[in-house]
Tab-separated table of C-alpha atoms and ligand atoms in Angstrom:
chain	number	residue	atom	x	y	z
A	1	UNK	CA	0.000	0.000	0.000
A	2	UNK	CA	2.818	2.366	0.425
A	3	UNK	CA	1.842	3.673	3.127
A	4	UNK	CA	4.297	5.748	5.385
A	5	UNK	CA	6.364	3.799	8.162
A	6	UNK	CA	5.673	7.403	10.571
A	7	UNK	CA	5.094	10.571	10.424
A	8	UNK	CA	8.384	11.865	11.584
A	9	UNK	CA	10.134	10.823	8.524
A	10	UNK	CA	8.517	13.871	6.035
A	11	UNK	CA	9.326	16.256	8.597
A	12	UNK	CA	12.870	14.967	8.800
A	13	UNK	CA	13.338	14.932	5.047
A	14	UNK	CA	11.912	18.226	4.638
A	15	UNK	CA	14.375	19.781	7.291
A	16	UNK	CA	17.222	17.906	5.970
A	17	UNK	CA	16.448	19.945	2.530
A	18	UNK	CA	15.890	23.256	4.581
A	19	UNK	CA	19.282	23.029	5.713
A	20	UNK	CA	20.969	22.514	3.012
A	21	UNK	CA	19.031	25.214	1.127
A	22	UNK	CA	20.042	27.718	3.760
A	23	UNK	CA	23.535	26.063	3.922
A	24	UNK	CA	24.462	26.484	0.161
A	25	UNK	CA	27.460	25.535	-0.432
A	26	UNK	CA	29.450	26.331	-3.040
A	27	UNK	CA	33.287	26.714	-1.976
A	28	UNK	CA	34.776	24.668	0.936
A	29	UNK	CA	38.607	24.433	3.083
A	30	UNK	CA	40.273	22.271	4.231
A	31	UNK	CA	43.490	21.810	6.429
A	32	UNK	CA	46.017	20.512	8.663
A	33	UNK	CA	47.296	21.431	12.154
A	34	UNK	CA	49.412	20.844	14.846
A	35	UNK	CA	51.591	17.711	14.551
A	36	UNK	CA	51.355	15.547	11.550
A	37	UNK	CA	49.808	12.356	12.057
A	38	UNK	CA	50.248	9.150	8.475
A	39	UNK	CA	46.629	9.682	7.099
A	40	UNK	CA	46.597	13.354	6.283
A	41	UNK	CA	46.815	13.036	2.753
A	42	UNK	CA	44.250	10.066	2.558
A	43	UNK	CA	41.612	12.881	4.121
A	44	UNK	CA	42.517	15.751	1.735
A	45	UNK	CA	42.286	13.278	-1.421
A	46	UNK	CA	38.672	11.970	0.505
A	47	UNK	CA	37.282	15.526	0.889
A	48	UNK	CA	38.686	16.466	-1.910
A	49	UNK	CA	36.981	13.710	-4.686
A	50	UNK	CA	33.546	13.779	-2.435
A	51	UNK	CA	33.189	17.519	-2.813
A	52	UNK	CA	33.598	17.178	-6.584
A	53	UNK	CA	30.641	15.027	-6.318
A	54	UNK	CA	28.524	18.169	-4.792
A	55	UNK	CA	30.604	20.660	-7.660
A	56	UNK	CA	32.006	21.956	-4.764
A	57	UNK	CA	35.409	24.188	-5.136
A	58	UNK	CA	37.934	23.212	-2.561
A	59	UNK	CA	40.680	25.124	-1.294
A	60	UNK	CA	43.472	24.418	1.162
A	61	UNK	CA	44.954	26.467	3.319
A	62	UNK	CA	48.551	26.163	3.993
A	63	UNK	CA	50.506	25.722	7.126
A	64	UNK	CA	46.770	25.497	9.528
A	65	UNK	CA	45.770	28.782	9.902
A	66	UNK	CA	49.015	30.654	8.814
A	67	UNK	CA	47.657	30.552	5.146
A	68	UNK	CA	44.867	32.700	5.504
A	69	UNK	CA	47.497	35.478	6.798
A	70	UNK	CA	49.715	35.254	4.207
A	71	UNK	CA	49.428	36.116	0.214
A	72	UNK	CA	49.627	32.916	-1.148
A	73	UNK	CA	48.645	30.617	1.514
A	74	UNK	CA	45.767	29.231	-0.417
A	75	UNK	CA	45.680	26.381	-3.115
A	76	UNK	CA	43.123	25.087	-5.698
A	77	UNK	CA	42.195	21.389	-4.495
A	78	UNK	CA	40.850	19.359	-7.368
A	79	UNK	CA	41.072	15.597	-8.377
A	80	UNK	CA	44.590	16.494	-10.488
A	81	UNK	CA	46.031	18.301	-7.629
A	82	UNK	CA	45.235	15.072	-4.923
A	83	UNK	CA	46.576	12.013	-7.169
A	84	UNK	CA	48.397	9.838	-5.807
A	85	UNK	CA	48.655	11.087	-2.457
A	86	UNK	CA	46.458	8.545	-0.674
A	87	UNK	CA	49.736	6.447	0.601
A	88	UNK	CA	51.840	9.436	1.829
A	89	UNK	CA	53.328	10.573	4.973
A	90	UNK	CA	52.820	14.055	6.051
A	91	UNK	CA	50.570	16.772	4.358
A	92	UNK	CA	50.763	18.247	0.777
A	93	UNK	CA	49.300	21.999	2.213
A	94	UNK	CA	52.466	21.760	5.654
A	95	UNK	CA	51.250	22.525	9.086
A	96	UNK	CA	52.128	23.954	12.513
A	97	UNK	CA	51.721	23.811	16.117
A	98	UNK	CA	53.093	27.099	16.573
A	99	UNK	CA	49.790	28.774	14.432
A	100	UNK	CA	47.432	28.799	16.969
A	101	UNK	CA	45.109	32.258	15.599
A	102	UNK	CA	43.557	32.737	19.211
A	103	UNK	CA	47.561	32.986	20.294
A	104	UNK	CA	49.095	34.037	17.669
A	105	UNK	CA	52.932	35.071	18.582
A	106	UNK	CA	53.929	38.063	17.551
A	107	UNK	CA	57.524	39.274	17.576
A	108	UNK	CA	57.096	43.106	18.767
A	109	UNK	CA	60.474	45.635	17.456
A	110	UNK	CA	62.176	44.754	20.985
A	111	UNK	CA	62.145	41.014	19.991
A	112	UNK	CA	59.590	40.168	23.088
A	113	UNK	CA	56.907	37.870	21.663
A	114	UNK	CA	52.894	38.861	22.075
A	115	UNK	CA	50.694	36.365	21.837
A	116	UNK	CA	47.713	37.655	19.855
A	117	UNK	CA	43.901	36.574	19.109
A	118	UNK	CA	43.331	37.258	15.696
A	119	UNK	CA	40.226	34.618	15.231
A	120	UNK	CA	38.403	37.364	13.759
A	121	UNK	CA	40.553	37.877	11.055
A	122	UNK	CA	40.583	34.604	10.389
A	123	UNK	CA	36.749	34.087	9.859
A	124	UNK	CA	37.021	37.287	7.662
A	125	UNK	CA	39.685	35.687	5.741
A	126	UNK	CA	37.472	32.656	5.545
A	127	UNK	CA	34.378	35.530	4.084
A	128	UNK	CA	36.891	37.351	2.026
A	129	UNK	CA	37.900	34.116	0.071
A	130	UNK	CA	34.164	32.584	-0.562
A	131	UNK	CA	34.868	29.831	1.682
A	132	UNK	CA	31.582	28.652	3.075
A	133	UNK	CA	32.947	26.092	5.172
A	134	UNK	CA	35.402	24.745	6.509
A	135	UNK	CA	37.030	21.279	7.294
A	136	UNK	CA	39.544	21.020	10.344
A	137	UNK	CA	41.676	17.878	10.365
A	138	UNK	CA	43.790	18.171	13.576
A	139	UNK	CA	44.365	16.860	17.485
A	140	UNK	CA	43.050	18.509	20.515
A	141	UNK	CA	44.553	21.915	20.554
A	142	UNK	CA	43.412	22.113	16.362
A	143	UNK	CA	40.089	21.066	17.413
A	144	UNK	CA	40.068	23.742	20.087
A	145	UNK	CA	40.475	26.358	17.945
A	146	UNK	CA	37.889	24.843	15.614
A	147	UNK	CA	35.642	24.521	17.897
A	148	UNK	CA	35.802	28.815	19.129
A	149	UNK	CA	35.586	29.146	15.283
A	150	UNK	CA	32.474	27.209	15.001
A	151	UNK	CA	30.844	29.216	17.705
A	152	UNK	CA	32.299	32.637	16.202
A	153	UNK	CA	29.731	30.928	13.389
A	154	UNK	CA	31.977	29.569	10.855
A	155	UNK	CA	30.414	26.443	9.663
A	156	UNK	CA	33.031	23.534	9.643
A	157	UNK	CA	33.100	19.848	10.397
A	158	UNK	CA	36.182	18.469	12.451
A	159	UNK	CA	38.219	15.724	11.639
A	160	UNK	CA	40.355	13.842	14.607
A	161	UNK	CA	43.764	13.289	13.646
A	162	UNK	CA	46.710	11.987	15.900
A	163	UNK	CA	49.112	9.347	16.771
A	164	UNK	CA	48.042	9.737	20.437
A	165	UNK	CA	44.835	8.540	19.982
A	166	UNK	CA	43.361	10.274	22.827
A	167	UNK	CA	41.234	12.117	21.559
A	168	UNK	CA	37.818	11.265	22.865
A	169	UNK	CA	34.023	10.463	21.240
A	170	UNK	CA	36.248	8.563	18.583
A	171	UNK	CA	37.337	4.988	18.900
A	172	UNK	CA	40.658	5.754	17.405
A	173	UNK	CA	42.335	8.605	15.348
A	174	UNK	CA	44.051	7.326	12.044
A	175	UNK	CA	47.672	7.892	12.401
A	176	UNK	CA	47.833	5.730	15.814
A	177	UNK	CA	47.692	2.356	13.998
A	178	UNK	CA	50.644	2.873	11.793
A	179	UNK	CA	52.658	4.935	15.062
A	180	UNK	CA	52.334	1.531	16.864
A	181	UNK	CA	53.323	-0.472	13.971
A	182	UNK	CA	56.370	1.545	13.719
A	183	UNK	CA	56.810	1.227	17.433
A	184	UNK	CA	56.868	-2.503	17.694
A	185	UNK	CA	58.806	-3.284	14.810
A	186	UNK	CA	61.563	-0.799	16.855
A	187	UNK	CA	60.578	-3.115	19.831
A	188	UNK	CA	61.200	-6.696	17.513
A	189	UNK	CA	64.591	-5.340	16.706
A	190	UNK	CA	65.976	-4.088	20.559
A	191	UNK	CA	65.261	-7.608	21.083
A	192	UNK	CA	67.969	-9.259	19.303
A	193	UNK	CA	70.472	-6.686	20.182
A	194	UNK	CA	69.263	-6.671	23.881
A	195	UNK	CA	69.720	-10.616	24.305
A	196	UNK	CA	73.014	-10.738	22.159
A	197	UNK	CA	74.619	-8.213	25.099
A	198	UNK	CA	72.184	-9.482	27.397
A	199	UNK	CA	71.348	-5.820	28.181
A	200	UNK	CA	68.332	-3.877	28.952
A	201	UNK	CA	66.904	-1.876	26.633
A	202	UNK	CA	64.686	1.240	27.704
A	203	UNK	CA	62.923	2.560	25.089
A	204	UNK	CA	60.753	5.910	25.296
A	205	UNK	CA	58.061	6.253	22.705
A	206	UNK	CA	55.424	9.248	22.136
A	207	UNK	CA	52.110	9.467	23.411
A	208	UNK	CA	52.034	12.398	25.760
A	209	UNK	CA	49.556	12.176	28.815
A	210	UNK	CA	48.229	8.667	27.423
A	211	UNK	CA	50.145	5.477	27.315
A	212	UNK	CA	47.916	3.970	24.155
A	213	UNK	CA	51.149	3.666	21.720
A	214	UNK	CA	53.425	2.283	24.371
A	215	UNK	CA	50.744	0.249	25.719
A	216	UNK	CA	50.230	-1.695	22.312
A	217	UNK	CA	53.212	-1.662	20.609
A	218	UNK	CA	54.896	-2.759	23.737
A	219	UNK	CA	52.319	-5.999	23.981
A	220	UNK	CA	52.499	-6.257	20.156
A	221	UNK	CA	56.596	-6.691	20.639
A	222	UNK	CA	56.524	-8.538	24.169
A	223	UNK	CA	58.222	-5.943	25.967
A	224	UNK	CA	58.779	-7.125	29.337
A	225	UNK	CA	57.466	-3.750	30.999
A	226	UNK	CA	55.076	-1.347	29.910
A	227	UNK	CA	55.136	2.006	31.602
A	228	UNK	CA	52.169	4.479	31.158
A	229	UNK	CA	51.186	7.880	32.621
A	230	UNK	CA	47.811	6.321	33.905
A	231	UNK	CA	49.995	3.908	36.226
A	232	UNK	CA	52.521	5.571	37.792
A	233	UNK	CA	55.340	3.216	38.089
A	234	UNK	CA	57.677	2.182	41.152
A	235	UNK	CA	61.146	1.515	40.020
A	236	UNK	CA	61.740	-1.327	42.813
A	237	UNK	CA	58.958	-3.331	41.097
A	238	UNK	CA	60.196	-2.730	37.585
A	239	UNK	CA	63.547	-4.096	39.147
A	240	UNK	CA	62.074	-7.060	40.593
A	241	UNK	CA	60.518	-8.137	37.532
A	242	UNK	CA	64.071	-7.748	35.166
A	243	UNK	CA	65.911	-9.583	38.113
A	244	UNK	CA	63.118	-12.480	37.862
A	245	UNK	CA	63.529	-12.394	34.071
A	246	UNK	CA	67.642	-13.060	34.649
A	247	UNK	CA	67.015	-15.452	37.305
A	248	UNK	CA	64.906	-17.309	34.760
A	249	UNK	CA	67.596	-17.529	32.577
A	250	UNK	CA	66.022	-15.049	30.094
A	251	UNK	CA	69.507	-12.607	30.308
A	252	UNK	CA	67.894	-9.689	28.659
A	253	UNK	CA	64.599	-7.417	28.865
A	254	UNK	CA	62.886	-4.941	26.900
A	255	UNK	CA	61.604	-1.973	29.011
A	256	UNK	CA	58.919	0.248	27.015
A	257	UNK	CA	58.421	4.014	28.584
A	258	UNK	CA	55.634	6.228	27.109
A	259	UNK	CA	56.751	9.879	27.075
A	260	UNK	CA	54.361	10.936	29.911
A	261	UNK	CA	55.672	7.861	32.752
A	262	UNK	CA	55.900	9.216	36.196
A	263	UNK	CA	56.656	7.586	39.376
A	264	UNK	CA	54.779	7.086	42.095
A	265	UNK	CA	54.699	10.714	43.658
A	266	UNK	CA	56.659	12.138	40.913
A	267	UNK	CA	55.911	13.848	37.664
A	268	UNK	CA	56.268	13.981	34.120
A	269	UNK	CA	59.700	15.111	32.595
A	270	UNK	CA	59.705	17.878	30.283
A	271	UNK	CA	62.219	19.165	28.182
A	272	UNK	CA	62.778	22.567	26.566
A	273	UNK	CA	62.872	22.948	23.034
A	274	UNK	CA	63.037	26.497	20.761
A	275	UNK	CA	60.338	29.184	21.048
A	276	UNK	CA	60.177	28.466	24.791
A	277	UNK	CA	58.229	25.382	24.147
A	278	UNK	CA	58.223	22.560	26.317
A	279	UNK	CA	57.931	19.051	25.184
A	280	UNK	CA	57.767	15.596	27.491
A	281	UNK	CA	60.422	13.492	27.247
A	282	UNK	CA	63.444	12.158	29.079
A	283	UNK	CA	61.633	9.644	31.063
A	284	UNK	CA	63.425	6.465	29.330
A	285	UNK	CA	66.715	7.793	30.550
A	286	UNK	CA	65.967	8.059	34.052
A	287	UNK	CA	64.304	4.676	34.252
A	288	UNK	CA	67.356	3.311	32.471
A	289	UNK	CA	69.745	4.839	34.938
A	290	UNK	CA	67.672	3.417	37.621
A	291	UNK	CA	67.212	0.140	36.460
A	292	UNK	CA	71.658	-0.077	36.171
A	293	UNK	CA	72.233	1.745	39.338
A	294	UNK	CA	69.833	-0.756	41.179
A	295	UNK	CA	70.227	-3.977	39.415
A	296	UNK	CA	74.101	-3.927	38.112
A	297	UNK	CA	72.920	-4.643	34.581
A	298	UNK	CA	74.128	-3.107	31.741
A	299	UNK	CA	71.351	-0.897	30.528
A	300	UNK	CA	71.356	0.595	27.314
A	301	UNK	CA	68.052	3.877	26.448
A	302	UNK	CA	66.776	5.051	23.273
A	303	UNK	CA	63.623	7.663	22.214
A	304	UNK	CA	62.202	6.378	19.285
A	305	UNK	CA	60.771	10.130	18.573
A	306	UNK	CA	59.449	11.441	15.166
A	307	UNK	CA	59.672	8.217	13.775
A	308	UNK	CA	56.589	7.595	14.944
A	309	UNK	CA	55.235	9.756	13.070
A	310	UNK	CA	57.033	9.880	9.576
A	311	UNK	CA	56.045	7.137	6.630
A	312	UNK	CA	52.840	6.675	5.090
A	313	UNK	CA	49.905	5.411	6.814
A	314	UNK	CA	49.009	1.634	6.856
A	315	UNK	CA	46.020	0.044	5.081
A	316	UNK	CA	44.194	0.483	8.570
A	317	UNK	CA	45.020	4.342	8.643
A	318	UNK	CA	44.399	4.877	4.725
A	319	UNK	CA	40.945	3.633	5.205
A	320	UNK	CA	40.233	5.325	8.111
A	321	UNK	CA	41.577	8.637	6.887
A	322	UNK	CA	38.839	8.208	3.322
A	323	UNK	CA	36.169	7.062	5.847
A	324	UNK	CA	36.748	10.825	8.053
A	325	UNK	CA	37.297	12.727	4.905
A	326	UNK	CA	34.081	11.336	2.928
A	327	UNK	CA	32.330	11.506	6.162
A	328	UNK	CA	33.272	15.050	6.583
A	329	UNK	CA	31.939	16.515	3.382
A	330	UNK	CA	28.600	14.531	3.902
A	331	UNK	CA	28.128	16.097	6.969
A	332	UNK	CA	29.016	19.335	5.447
A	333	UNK	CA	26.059	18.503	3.082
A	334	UNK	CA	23.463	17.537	5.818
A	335	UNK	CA	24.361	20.892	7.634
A	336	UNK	CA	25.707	19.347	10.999
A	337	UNK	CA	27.941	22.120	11.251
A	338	UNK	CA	30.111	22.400	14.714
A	339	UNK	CA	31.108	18.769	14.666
A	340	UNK	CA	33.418	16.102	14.540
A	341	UNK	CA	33.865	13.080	12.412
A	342	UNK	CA	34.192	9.866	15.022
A	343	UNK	CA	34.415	6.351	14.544
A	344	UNK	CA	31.771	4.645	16.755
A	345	UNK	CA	32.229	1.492	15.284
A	346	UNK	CA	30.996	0.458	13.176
A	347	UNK	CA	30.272	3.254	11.760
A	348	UNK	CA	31.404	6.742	11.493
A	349	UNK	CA	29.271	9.355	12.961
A	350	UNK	CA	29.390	13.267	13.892
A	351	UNK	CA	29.796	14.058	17.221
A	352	UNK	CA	29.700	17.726	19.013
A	353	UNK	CA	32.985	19.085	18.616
A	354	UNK	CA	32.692	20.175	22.575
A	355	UNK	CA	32.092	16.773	23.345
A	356	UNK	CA	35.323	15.561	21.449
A	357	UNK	CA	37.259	18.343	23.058
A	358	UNK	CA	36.214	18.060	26.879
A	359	UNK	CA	38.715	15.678	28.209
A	360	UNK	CA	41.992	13.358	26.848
A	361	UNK	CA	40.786	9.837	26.408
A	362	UNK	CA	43.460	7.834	28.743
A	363	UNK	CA	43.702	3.664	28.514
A	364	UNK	CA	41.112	2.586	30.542
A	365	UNK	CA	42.833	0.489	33.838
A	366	UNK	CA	39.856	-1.927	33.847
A	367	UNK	CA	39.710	-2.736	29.852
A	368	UNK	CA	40.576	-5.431	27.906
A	369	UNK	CA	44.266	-4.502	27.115
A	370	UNK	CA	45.364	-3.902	30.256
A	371	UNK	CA	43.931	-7.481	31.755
A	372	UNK	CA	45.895	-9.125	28.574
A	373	UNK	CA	48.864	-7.182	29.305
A	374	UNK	CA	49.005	-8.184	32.847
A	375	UNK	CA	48.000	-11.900	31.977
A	376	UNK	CA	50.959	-12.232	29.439
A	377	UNK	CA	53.095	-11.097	33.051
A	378	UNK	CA	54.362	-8.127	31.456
A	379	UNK	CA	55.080	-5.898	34.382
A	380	UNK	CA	53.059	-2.124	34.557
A	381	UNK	CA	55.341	-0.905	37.039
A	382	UNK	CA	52.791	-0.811	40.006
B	401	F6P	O1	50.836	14.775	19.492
B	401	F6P	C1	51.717	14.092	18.659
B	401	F6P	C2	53.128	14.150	19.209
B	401	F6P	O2	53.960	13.413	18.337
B	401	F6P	C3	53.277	13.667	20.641
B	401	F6P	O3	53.234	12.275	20.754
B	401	F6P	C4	54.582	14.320	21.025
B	401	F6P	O4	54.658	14.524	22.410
B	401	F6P	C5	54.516	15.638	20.300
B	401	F6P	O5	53.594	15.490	19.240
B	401	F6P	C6	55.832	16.105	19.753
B	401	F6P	O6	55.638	17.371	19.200
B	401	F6P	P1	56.706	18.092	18.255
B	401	F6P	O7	56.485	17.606	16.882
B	401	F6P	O8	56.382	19.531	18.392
B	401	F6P	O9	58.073	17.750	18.754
């Protein structure tokens, strides 16, 4: 008979074409901020080929925000301009964590740097060039700024991007798959080396306040101890499980540190690096010199550092990456401005970006991980 399953669905229909009447789109952004993540590329080309699809123009900005400052910090996206880039590392419009347009630094005649808010030039920028919205691929801070943007009314979807994977309302960011892939191979090979010296080997991978890259690259490779910043660690129990490993007859261990390991009491360890920034890391050194001051054996430490970031992304990442970046231009379509993309398997949906941005997703102590870490008897330092 045909007849109608409700009578919610017209009503729904009809504001779904409302929206996008009002919405009209014509011209859309897109870009990249704060660290890069393997996956950036597979978004752009994503967004890039779906928008065609609506004959929408796409532009990217360069370098985040910086290319809306600058004379030439725009470039025509189309199908020509996005070939080929799907297996990449990095991102073919650059980015910045130093860009943020709500600080912007500013180097004043005396040298002293200002940090300035200049989100209002940017959404004129944004007015100025046509662009009618926007599409934000970046981590927390990225999606912070996106998210003052979408209230200062410029419509734009966000798309969650790290190798930290802590951002939260997603399942996982692309970029952390490949990270840990990169990480564990790093772990496979300290093995050999380790046992032919019988040494320990200490090494410090990225991560900052969340332990999900050392946490899973470090069971992927067997490490012998995982260290995260959710479970502060005590160095005599660390000890005790190397010294159990010799007495076994196993003369060698593999010690994984995320970047953001404390001990008990203690805190992270950050170092300085140029602009006055401040970065974590260190923490792999310390718990080497620990570990050879209190056990006698010779312990060797590494950071495995931008590595785990560099490459292209894995088939896991790529598909993720096209999933977001289709994801984000059909949202873009349906009007759900002032979101994010998220994977809420199985599926990817858009979530409020305020939701996304409200706290760091840390490895849950009582999941599944954690209980097959400890069954394995790798030793979380508590
Ligand atoms: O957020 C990604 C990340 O690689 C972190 O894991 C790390 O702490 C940080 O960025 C390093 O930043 P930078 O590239 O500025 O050294």
């Amino acid at each position: 008979m045909g007849a109608r399953p409700s009578g919610r669905a017209p009503f729904f229909v009809l504001r779904q074409c409302y929206d996008r009447r009002m919405t009209k789109i014509r011209r859309i952004a897109v870009n990249t901020g704060g660290g890069d993540a393997p996956g950036l590329n597979a978004v752009i080309r994503a967004v890039v080929l779906a928008a065609e699809r609506h004959r929408w123009d796409v532009v990217g900005i360069t370098d985040g925000y910086d290319g809306l400052f600058g004379n030439e910090g725009l470039v025509r996206l189309d199908r020509r301009a996005v070939r080929g880039i799907t297996h990449q590392g990095g991102t073919i419009l650059g980015t910045t964590n130093r860009g943020n347009p709500l600080k912007y630094p500013t180097t004043g005649p005396d040298g002293t740097i200002t940090y300035v808010d200049r989100s209002r030039e940017v959404v004129a920028a944004l007015a100025e060039h046509g662009i009618d919205a926007l599409i934000a691929i970046g981590g927390d801070g990225s999606l912070a700024i996106a998210h003052t943007l979408a209230q200062m009314g410029v419509k734009l979807v966000g798309v969650p991007k790290t190798i930290d994977n802590d951002l939260a309302a997603t399942s996982f960011t692309f970029g952390f798959t490949t990270a840990v892939e990169t990480a564990t191979d790093a772990i496979d090979k300290l093995h050999s080396t380790a046992e032919a010296h019988e040494r320990v080997m200490v090494v410090e991978l990225m991560g900052r306040h969340a332990g999900w890259i050392a946490l899973f690259a470090g069971l992927a490779g067997t490490a012998d101890v995982i260290l995260i910043p959710e479970i502060p660690y005590e160095i005599d129990s660390v000890c005790r499980k190397i010294e159990a490993r010799y007495a076994e007859g196993r003369k060698f261990a593999v010690v994984v540190v995320a970047e953001g390991a404390y001990p008990k009491g203690g805190q992270p360890l950050f170092k300085q690096t140029g602009g006055g920034q401040r970065r974590l890391g260190g923490m792999a050194g310390v718990v080497a010199h620990e570990i050879q001051a209190r056990t006698g054996r010779e312990t060797r430490d590494l950071v495995l550092g931008h590595l785990q970031r560099g490459g292209g992304p894995n088939s896991y990442d790529r598909l993720l990456a096209l999933r977001f970046g289709a994801a984000a231009v059909r949202f873009i379509a349906e009007g759900q401005f002032g979101t994010m993309v998220a994977l809420v398997p199985p599926d990817v949906r858009a979530v409020p970006l305020g939701e996304a941005i409200a706290k760091t997703k840390l490895v849950p102590l009582d999941g599944d991980v954690i209980a097959t870490a400890r069954a394995m008897g790798i030793s979380l330092g508590d």
